[in-house]
Amino acid sequence: ALGHPEAVVLQQQNVALFPGCSVSTDVDEFLEAADESLRLSDAGKARETALLYTGELLPGSRYEAWADEPRQVLAARYLDLLRVGGQWDRVLESDPLDETAAREVMRAALDDGRRHRAIAVYGRLRSALSIELGVLPQPATEELYNTSLDGLVPAAPYIVGREHELATLDALLRRSQHSALVLVHGPAGIGKSSFVGSFVNRHRAARG
């Protein structure tokens, strides 16, 4: 399968892979390139080297104790490259508990005018920290979250199943040249206040 007669050699109950040759693996190549990129602290080089990481080491041996340490070393080196390269979204994908990465992603989203993105990132971070560690986000993260809420107007409740009634009021409003009195009645808790509030809000929005 390897195309070489001395690819696998059995000697005294030992199995050797290409014993007469120098063998290079993708793991060795990645670690060597990663160490060089991190030593230089070159963002572009770090992003390029991060592409050499193809994922979890030996996923088929996930529960083998001997593979734990090298797997962790490779994953940590990959995250270091992403941090040096400023690829905070990918850091957060690999480590949902990385609060520094979450703040960087939130800042970038706010700079781009994507307030919803910043709020969503905060929500996922808060849930992950609470479930995994039983802690809350740091004050710096909370402050950034509060910034994302500045000027946010709470959405009016959406009324379901009252389209006909709302349309009736819309028609009455258009026909009325003077003040008109409308009686909204029904059992307690049916949603009369929400219905009136929805009607008022939609017409305020229509007037700008």
PDB file of C-alpha atoms in Angstrom:
ATOM      1  CA  ALA A   1       0.000   0.000   0.000  1.00  0.00           C
ATOM      2  CA  LEU A   2       2.909   2.365   0.721  1.00  0.00           C
ATOM      3  CA  GLY A   3       4.743   1.419  -2.451  1.00  0.00           C
ATOM      4  CA  HIS A   4       8.045   0.543  -0.767  1.00  0.00           C
ATOM      5  CA  PRO A   5       9.330  -2.940   0.194  1.00  0.00           C
ATOM      6  CA  GLU A   6      10.843  -1.675   3.460  1.00  0.00           C
ATOM      7  CA  ALA A   7       7.971   0.558   4.499  1.00  0.00           C
ATOM      8  CA  VAL A   8       7.045  -1.639   7.475  1.00  0.00           C
ATOM      9  CA  VAL A   9       9.758  -3.812   9.022  1.00  0.00           C
ATOM     10  CA  LEU A  10       9.275  -6.347  11.821  1.00  0.00           C
ATOM     11  CA  GLN A  11      12.345  -6.867  14.005  1.00  0.00           C
ATOM     12  CA  GLN A  12      12.329  -8.709  17.328  1.00  0.00           C
ATOM     13  CA  GLN A  13       8.634  -8.045  17.922  1.00  0.00           C
ATOM     14  CA  ASN A  14       9.086  -4.338  17.066  1.00  0.00           C
ATOM     15  CA  VAL A  15       7.296  -2.719  14.172  1.00  0.00           C
ATOM     16  CA  ALA A  16       9.286   0.015  12.390  1.00  0.00           C
ATOM     17  CA  LEU A  17       7.945   2.441   9.814  1.00  0.00           C
ATOM     18  CA  PHE A  18      10.537   3.196   7.136  1.00  0.00           C
ATOM     19  CA  PRO A  19      13.472   2.416   9.507  1.00  0.00           C
ATOM     20  CA  GLY A  20      16.084   3.496   6.966  1.00  0.00           C
ATOM     21  CA  CYS A  21      14.446   6.804   6.114  1.00  0.00           C
ATOM     22  CA  SER A  22      13.725  10.119   7.758  1.00  0.00           C
ATOM     23  CA  VAL A  23       9.972  10.344   8.351  1.00  0.00           C
ATOM     24  CA  SER A  24       8.116  13.639   8.550  1.00  0.00           C
ATOM     25  CA  THR A  25       4.524  13.999   9.734  1.00  0.00           C
ATOM     26  CA  ASP A  26       1.995  16.763   9.340  1.00  0.00           C
ATOM     27  CA  VAL A  27       1.997  17.160  13.126  1.00  0.00           C
ATOM     28  CA  ASP A  28       5.742  17.850  13.201  1.00  0.00           C
ATOM     29  CA  GLU A  29       5.458  20.265  10.284  1.00  0.00           C
ATOM     30  CA  PHE A  30       2.604  22.147  11.952  1.00  0.00           C
ATOM     31  CA  LEU A  31       4.369  22.460  15.307  1.00  0.00           C
ATOM     32  CA  GLU A  32       7.591  23.643  13.702  1.00  0.00           C
ATOM     33  CA  ALA A  33       5.788  26.259  11.612  1.00  0.00           C
ATOM     34  CA  ALA A  34       3.639  27.324  14.573  1.00  0.00           C
ATOM     35  CA  ASP A  35       6.645  27.837  16.856  1.00  0.00           C
ATOM     36  CA  GLU A  36       8.310  29.994  14.199  1.00  0.00           C
ATOM     37  CA  SER A  37       5.194  32.096  13.610  1.00  0.00           C
ATOM     38  CA  LEU A  38       4.625  32.630  17.315  1.00  0.00           C
ATOM     39  CA  ARG A  39       8.268  33.538  17.843  1.00  0.00           C
ATOM     40  CA  LEU A  40       8.002  36.223  15.169  1.00  0.00           C
ATOM     41  CA  SER A  41       4.549  37.395  16.377  1.00  0.00           C
ATOM     42  CA  ASP A  42       3.685  37.904  12.723  1.00  0.00           C
ATOM     43  CA  ALA A  43      -0.110  38.146  12.285  1.00  0.00           C
ATOM     44  CA  GLY A  44      -0.051  37.257   8.593  1.00  0.00           C
ATOM     45  CA  LYS A  45       2.288  34.328   9.117  1.00  0.00           C
ATOM     46  CA  ALA A  46       0.177  33.124  12.042  1.00  0.00           C
ATOM     47  CA  ARG A  47      -2.989  33.121   9.918  1.00  0.00           C
ATOM     48  CA  GLU A  48      -1.195  31.225   7.178  1.00  0.00           C
ATOM     49  CA  THR A  49       0.192  28.644   9.596  1.00  0.00           C
ATOM     50  CA  ALA A  50      -3.200  28.144  11.247  1.00  0.00           C
ATOM     51  CA  LEU A  51      -4.442  26.741   7.930  1.00  0.00           C
ATOM     52  CA  LEU A  52      -2.109  23.769   8.435  1.00  0.00           C
ATOM     53  CA  TYR A  53      -4.175  22.638  11.403  1.00  0.00           C
ATOM     54  CA  THR A  54      -6.638  20.113  10.011  1.00  0.00           C
ATOM     55  CA  GLY A  55      -8.580  19.453  13.190  1.00  0.00           C
ATOM     56  CA  GLU A  56      -8.511  17.250  16.256  1.00  0.00           C
ATOM     57  CA  LEU A  57      -5.554  14.869  16.424  1.00  0.00           C
ATOM     58  CA  LEU A  58      -6.511  11.219  15.925  1.00  0.00           C
ATOM     59  CA  PRO A  59     -10.276  11.567  16.463  1.00  0.00           C
ATOM     60  CA  GLY A  60     -10.562   7.800  16.193  1.00  0.00           C
ATOM     61  CA  SER A  61      -8.447   7.461  19.349  1.00  0.00           C
ATOM     62  CA  ARG A  62     -10.279  10.109  21.339  1.00  0.00           C
ATOM     63  CA  TYR A  63     -10.366   8.029  24.520  1.00  0.00           C
ATOM     64  CA  GLU A  64      -6.791   6.752  24.381  1.00  0.00           C
ATOM     65  CA  ALA A  65      -4.835   8.271  27.281  1.00  0.00           C
ATOM     66  CA  TRP A  66      -1.581   8.374  25.326  1.00  0.00           C
ATOM     67  CA  ALA A  67      -3.124  10.737  22.748  1.00  0.00           C
ATOM     68  CA  ASP A  68      -4.511  13.259  25.243  1.00  0.00           C
ATOM     69  CA  GLU A  69      -1.396  15.355  25.790  1.00  0.00           C
ATOM     70  CA  PRO A  70      -0.317  15.734  22.134  1.00  0.00           C
ATOM     71  CA  ARG A  71      -3.927  16.496  21.200  1.00  0.00           C
ATOM     72  CA  GLN A  72      -4.079  19.272  23.798  1.00  0.00           C
ATOM     73  CA  VAL A  73      -0.693  20.662  22.723  1.00  0.00           C
ATOM     74  CA  LEU A  74      -1.791  20.913  19.097  1.00  0.00           C
ATOM     75  CA  ALA A  75      -5.148  22.507  19.965  1.00  0.00           C
ATOM     76  CA  ALA A  76      -3.464  25.057  22.256  1.00  0.00           C
ATOM     77  CA  ARG A  77      -0.897  25.950  19.595  1.00  0.00           C
ATOM     78  CA  TYR A  78      -3.690  26.417  17.077  1.00  0.00           C
ATOM     79  CA  LEU A  79      -5.532  28.806  19.406  1.00  0.00           C
ATOM     80  CA  ASP A  80      -2.325  30.763  20.001  1.00  0.00           C
ATOM     81  CA  LEU A  81      -1.952  31.219  16.241  1.00  0.00           C
ATOM     82  CA  LEU A  82      -5.540  32.430  15.918  1.00  0.00           C
ATOM     83  CA  ARG A  83      -5.004  34.952  18.702  1.00  0.00           C
ATOM     84  CA  VAL A  84      -1.798  36.310  17.194  1.00  0.00           C
ATOM     85  CA  GLY A  85      -3.546  36.484  13.825  1.00  0.00           C
ATOM     86  CA  GLY A  86      -6.504  38.363  15.324  1.00  0.00           C
ATOM     87  CA  GLN A  87      -8.962  35.699  14.171  1.00  0.00           C
ATOM     88  CA  TRP A  88     -11.231  36.114  17.162  1.00  0.00           C
ATOM     89  CA  ASP A  89     -14.313  34.567  15.580  1.00  0.00           C
ATOM     90  CA  ARG A  90     -12.429  31.317  15.055  1.00  0.00           C
ATOM     91  CA  VAL A  91     -11.013  31.460  18.583  1.00  0.00           C
ATOM     92  CA  LEU A  92     -14.552  31.697  19.913  1.00  0.00           C
ATOM     93  CA  GLU A  93     -15.664  28.784  17.751  1.00  0.00           C
ATOM     94  CA  SER A  94     -12.916  26.611  19.246  1.00  0.00           C
ATOM     95  CA  ASP A  95     -13.213  27.935  22.799  1.00  0.00           C
ATOM     96  CA  PRO A  96     -16.674  29.358  23.660  1.00  0.00           C
ATOM     97  CA  LEU A  97     -15.353  30.326  27.119  1.00  0.00           C
ATOM     98  CA  ASP A  98     -12.674  32.698  25.788  1.00  0.00           C
ATOM     99  CA  GLU A  99     -13.944  36.013  27.121  1.00  0.00           C
ATOM    100  CA  THR A 100     -11.205  38.072  25.483  1.00  0.00           C
ATOM    101  CA  ALA A 101     -12.183  36.697  22.086  1.00  0.00           C
ATOM    102  CA  ALA A 102     -15.851  37.396  22.796  1.00  0.00           C
ATOM    103  CA  ARG A 103     -15.099  41.032  23.625  1.00  0.00           C
ATOM    104  CA  GLU A 104     -13.058  41.472  20.448  1.00  0.00           C
ATOM    105  CA  VAL A 105     -15.874  40.019  18.356  1.00  0.00           C
ATOM    106  CA  MET A 106     -18.392  42.262  20.111  1.00  0.00           C
ATOM    107  CA  ARG A 107     -16.260  45.366  19.500  1.00  0.00           C
ATOM    108  CA  ALA A 108     -15.854  44.537  15.826  1.00  0.00           C
ATOM    109  CA  ALA A 109     -19.600  43.984  15.489  1.00  0.00           C
ATOM    110  CA  LEU A 110     -20.403  47.324  17.130  1.00  0.00           C
ATOM    111  CA  ASP A 111     -17.859  49.108  14.922  1.00  0.00           C
ATOM    112  CA  ASP A 112     -19.637  47.607  11.898  1.00  0.00           C
ATOM    113  CA  GLY A 113     -23.028  48.691  13.201  1.00  0.00           C
ATOM    114  CA  ARG A 114     -24.122  45.108  13.882  1.00  0.00           C
ATOM    115  CA  ARG A 115     -25.533  45.577  17.365  1.00  0.00           C
ATOM    116  CA  HIS A 116     -27.510  42.331  17.095  1.00  0.00           C
ATOM    117  CA  ARG A 117     -24.289  40.382  16.540  1.00  0.00           C
ATOM    118  CA  ALA A 118     -22.677  41.834  19.680  1.00  0.00           C
ATOM    119  CA  ILE A 119     -25.752  41.017  21.762  1.00  0.00           C
ATOM    120  CA  ALA A 120     -25.902  37.461  20.408  1.00  0.00           C
ATOM    121  CA  VAL A 121     -22.202  36.840  21.174  1.00  0.00           C
ATOM    122  CA  TYR A 122     -22.685  38.101  24.719  1.00  0.00           C
ATOM    123  CA  GLY A 123     -25.700  35.850  25.228  1.00  0.00           C
ATOM    124  CA  ARG A 124     -23.826  32.732  24.107  1.00  0.00           C
ATOM    125  CA  LEU A 125     -20.822  33.629  26.257  1.00  0.00           C
ATOM    126  CA  ARG A 126     -22.941  34.229  29.348  1.00  0.00           C
ATOM    127  CA  SER A 127     -24.723  30.900  28.896  1.00  0.00           C
ATOM    128  CA  ALA A 128     -21.455  29.010  28.370  1.00  0.00           C
ATOM    129  CA  LEU A 129     -19.805  30.563  31.428  1.00  0.00           C
ATOM    130  CA  SER A 130     -22.854  29.873  33.576  1.00  0.00           C
ATOM    131  CA  ILE A 131     -23.257  26.255  32.477  1.00  0.00           C
ATOM    132  CA  GLU A 132     -19.582  25.253  32.310  1.00  0.00           C
ATOM    133  CA  LEU A 133     -18.046  27.282  35.135  1.00  0.00           C
ATOM    134  CA  GLY A 134     -20.912  28.698  37.168  1.00  0.00           C
ATOM    135  CA  VAL A 135     -19.636  32.279  36.806  1.00  0.00           C
ATOM    136  CA  LEU A 136     -20.767  35.526  35.213  1.00  0.00           C
ATOM    137  CA  PRO A 137     -18.923  37.538  32.542  1.00  0.00           C
ATOM    138  CA  GLN A 138     -16.216  39.944  33.684  1.00  0.00           C
ATOM    139  CA  PRO A 139     -17.043  43.643  34.300  1.00  0.00           C
ATOM    140  CA  ALA A 140     -15.297  44.650  31.048  1.00  0.00           C
ATOM    141  CA  THR A 141     -17.587  42.312  29.127  1.00  0.00           C
ATOM    142  CA  GLU A 142     -20.680  43.587  30.926  1.00  0.00           C
ATOM    143  CA  GLU A 143     -19.668  47.173  30.133  1.00  0.00           C
ATOM    144  CA  LEU A 144     -19.331  46.325  26.453  1.00  0.00           C
ATOM    145  CA  TYR A 145     -22.718  44.619  26.535  1.00  0.00           C
ATOM    146  CA  ASN A 146     -24.289  47.727  28.100  1.00  0.00           C
ATOM    147  CA  THR A 147     -22.764  49.776  25.298  1.00  0.00           C
ATOM    148  CA  SER A 148     -24.468  47.519  22.776  1.00  0.00           C
ATOM    149  CA  LEU A 149     -27.803  48.275  24.462  1.00  0.00           C
ATOM    150  CA  ASP A 150     -27.440  52.074  24.272  1.00  0.00           C
ATOM    151  CA  GLY A 151     -30.346  53.525  22.331  1.00  0.00           C
ATOM    152  CA  LEU A 152     -32.049  50.168  21.941  1.00  0.00           C
ATOM    153  CA  VAL A 153     -35.847  50.517  21.860  1.00  0.00           C
ATOM    154  CA  PRO A 154     -37.779  47.548  23.257  1.00  0.00           C
ATOM    155  CA  ALA A 155     -39.954  45.945  20.609  1.00  0.00           C
ATOM    156  CA  ALA A 156     -43.693  46.312  20.965  1.00  0.00           C
ATOM    157  CA  PRO A 157     -45.572  43.065  21.555  1.00  0.00           C
ATOM    158  CA  TYR A 158     -46.815  41.399  18.399  1.00  0.00           C
ATOM    159  CA  ILE A 159     -50.520  40.709  18.387  1.00  0.00           C
ATOM    160  CA  VAL A 160     -51.473  37.344  16.944  1.00  0.00           C
ATOM    161  CA  GLY A 161     -54.964  36.610  15.672  1.00  0.00           C
ATOM    162  CA  ARG A 162     -56.300  40.211  15.872  1.00  0.00           C
ATOM    163  CA  GLU A 163     -55.694  41.281  12.298  1.00  0.00           C
ATOM    164  CA  HIS A 164     -59.393  41.812  11.612  1.00  0.00           C
ATOM    165  CA  GLU A 165     -59.879  43.987  14.698  1.00  0.00           C
ATOM    166  CA  LEU A 166     -56.758  46.033  13.909  1.00  0.00           C
ATOM    167  CA  ALA A 167     -57.948  46.485  10.332  1.00  0.00           C
ATOM    168  CA  THR A 168     -61.330  47.687  11.617  1.00  0.00           C
ATOM    169  CA  LEU A 169     -59.627  50.348  13.744  1.00  0.00           C
ATOM    170  CA  ASP A 170     -57.390  51.328  10.833  1.00  0.00           C
ATOM    171  CA  ALA A 171     -60.446  51.867   8.635  1.00  0.00           C
ATOM    172  CA  LEU A 172     -62.234  53.829  11.375  1.00  0.00           C
ATOM    173  CA  LEU A 173     -59.197  56.073  11.841  1.00  0.00           C
ATOM    174  CA  ARG A 174     -59.040  56.834   8.137  1.00  0.00           C
ATOM    175  CA  ARG A 175     -62.765  57.661   7.892  1.00  0.00           C
ATOM    176  CA  SER A 176     -63.001  59.731  11.062  1.00  0.00           C
ATOM    177  CA  GLN A 177     -62.539  63.466  10.549  1.00  0.00           C
ATOM    178  CA  HIS A 178     -63.115  64.177  14.226  1.00  0.00           C
ATOM    179  CA  SER A 179     -62.421  62.382  17.470  1.00  0.00           C
ATOM    180  CA  ALA A 180     -64.002  58.975  17.851  1.00  0.00           C
ATOM    181  CA  LEU A 181     -64.521  56.740  20.839  1.00  0.00           C
ATOM    182  CA  VAL A 182     -63.828  53.016  20.500  1.00  0.00           C
ATOM    183  CA  LEU A 183     -64.765  50.568  23.258  1.00  0.00           C
ATOM    184  CA  VAL A 184     -62.468  47.545  23.583  1.00  0.00           C
ATOM    185  CA  HIS A 185     -63.927  44.958  25.933  1.00  0.00           C
ATOM    186  CA  GLY A 186     -63.416  41.339  26.865  1.00  0.00           C
ATOM    187  CA  PRO A 187     -62.487  39.075  29.794  1.00  0.00           C
ATOM    188  CA  ALA A 188     -59.545  39.995  32.016  1.00  0.00           C
ATOM    189  CA  GLY A 189     -56.180  38.834  30.661  1.00  0.00           C
ATOM    190  CA  ILE A 190     -57.345  38.509  27.066  1.00  0.00           C
ATOM    191  CA  GLY A 191     -54.831  41.118  25.895  1.00  0.00           C
ATOM    192  CA  LYS A 192     -56.879  44.333  25.592  1.00  0.00           C
ATOM    193  CA  SER A 193     -54.019  46.580  26.703  1.00  0.00           C
ATOM    194  CA  SER A 194     -51.580  44.900  24.330  1.00  0.00           C
ATOM    195  CA  PHE A 195     -54.061  45.245  21.499  1.00  0.00           C
ATOM    196  CA  VAL A 196     -54.490  48.982  22.076  1.00  0.00           C
ATOM    197  CA  GLY A 197     -50.760  49.438  22.540  1.00  0.00           C
ATOM    198  CA  SER A 198     -50.058  47.662  19.262  1.00  0.00           C
ATOM    199  CA  PHE A 199     -52.541  49.880  17.435  1.00  0.00           C
ATOM    200  CA  VAL A 200     -51.029  53.067  18.871  1.00  0.00           C
ATOM    201  CA  ASN A 201     -47.441  51.987  18.141  1.00  0.00           C
ATOM    202  CA  ARG A 202     -48.115  51.066  14.512  1.00  0.00           C
ATOM    203  CA  HIS A 203     -49.672  54.458  13.813  1.00  0.00           C
ATOM    204  CA  ARG A 204     -46.896  56.318  15.608  1.00  0.00           C
ATOM    205  CA  ALA A 205     -44.413  54.450  13.437  1.00  0.00           C
ATOM    206  CA  ALA A 206     -46.436  55.280  10.312  1.00  0.00           C
ATOM    207  CA  ARG A 207     -46.290  58.994  11.158  1.00  0.00           C
ATOM    208  CA  GLY A 208     -42.483  58.716  11.674  1.00  0.00           C
TER     209      GLY A 208
END
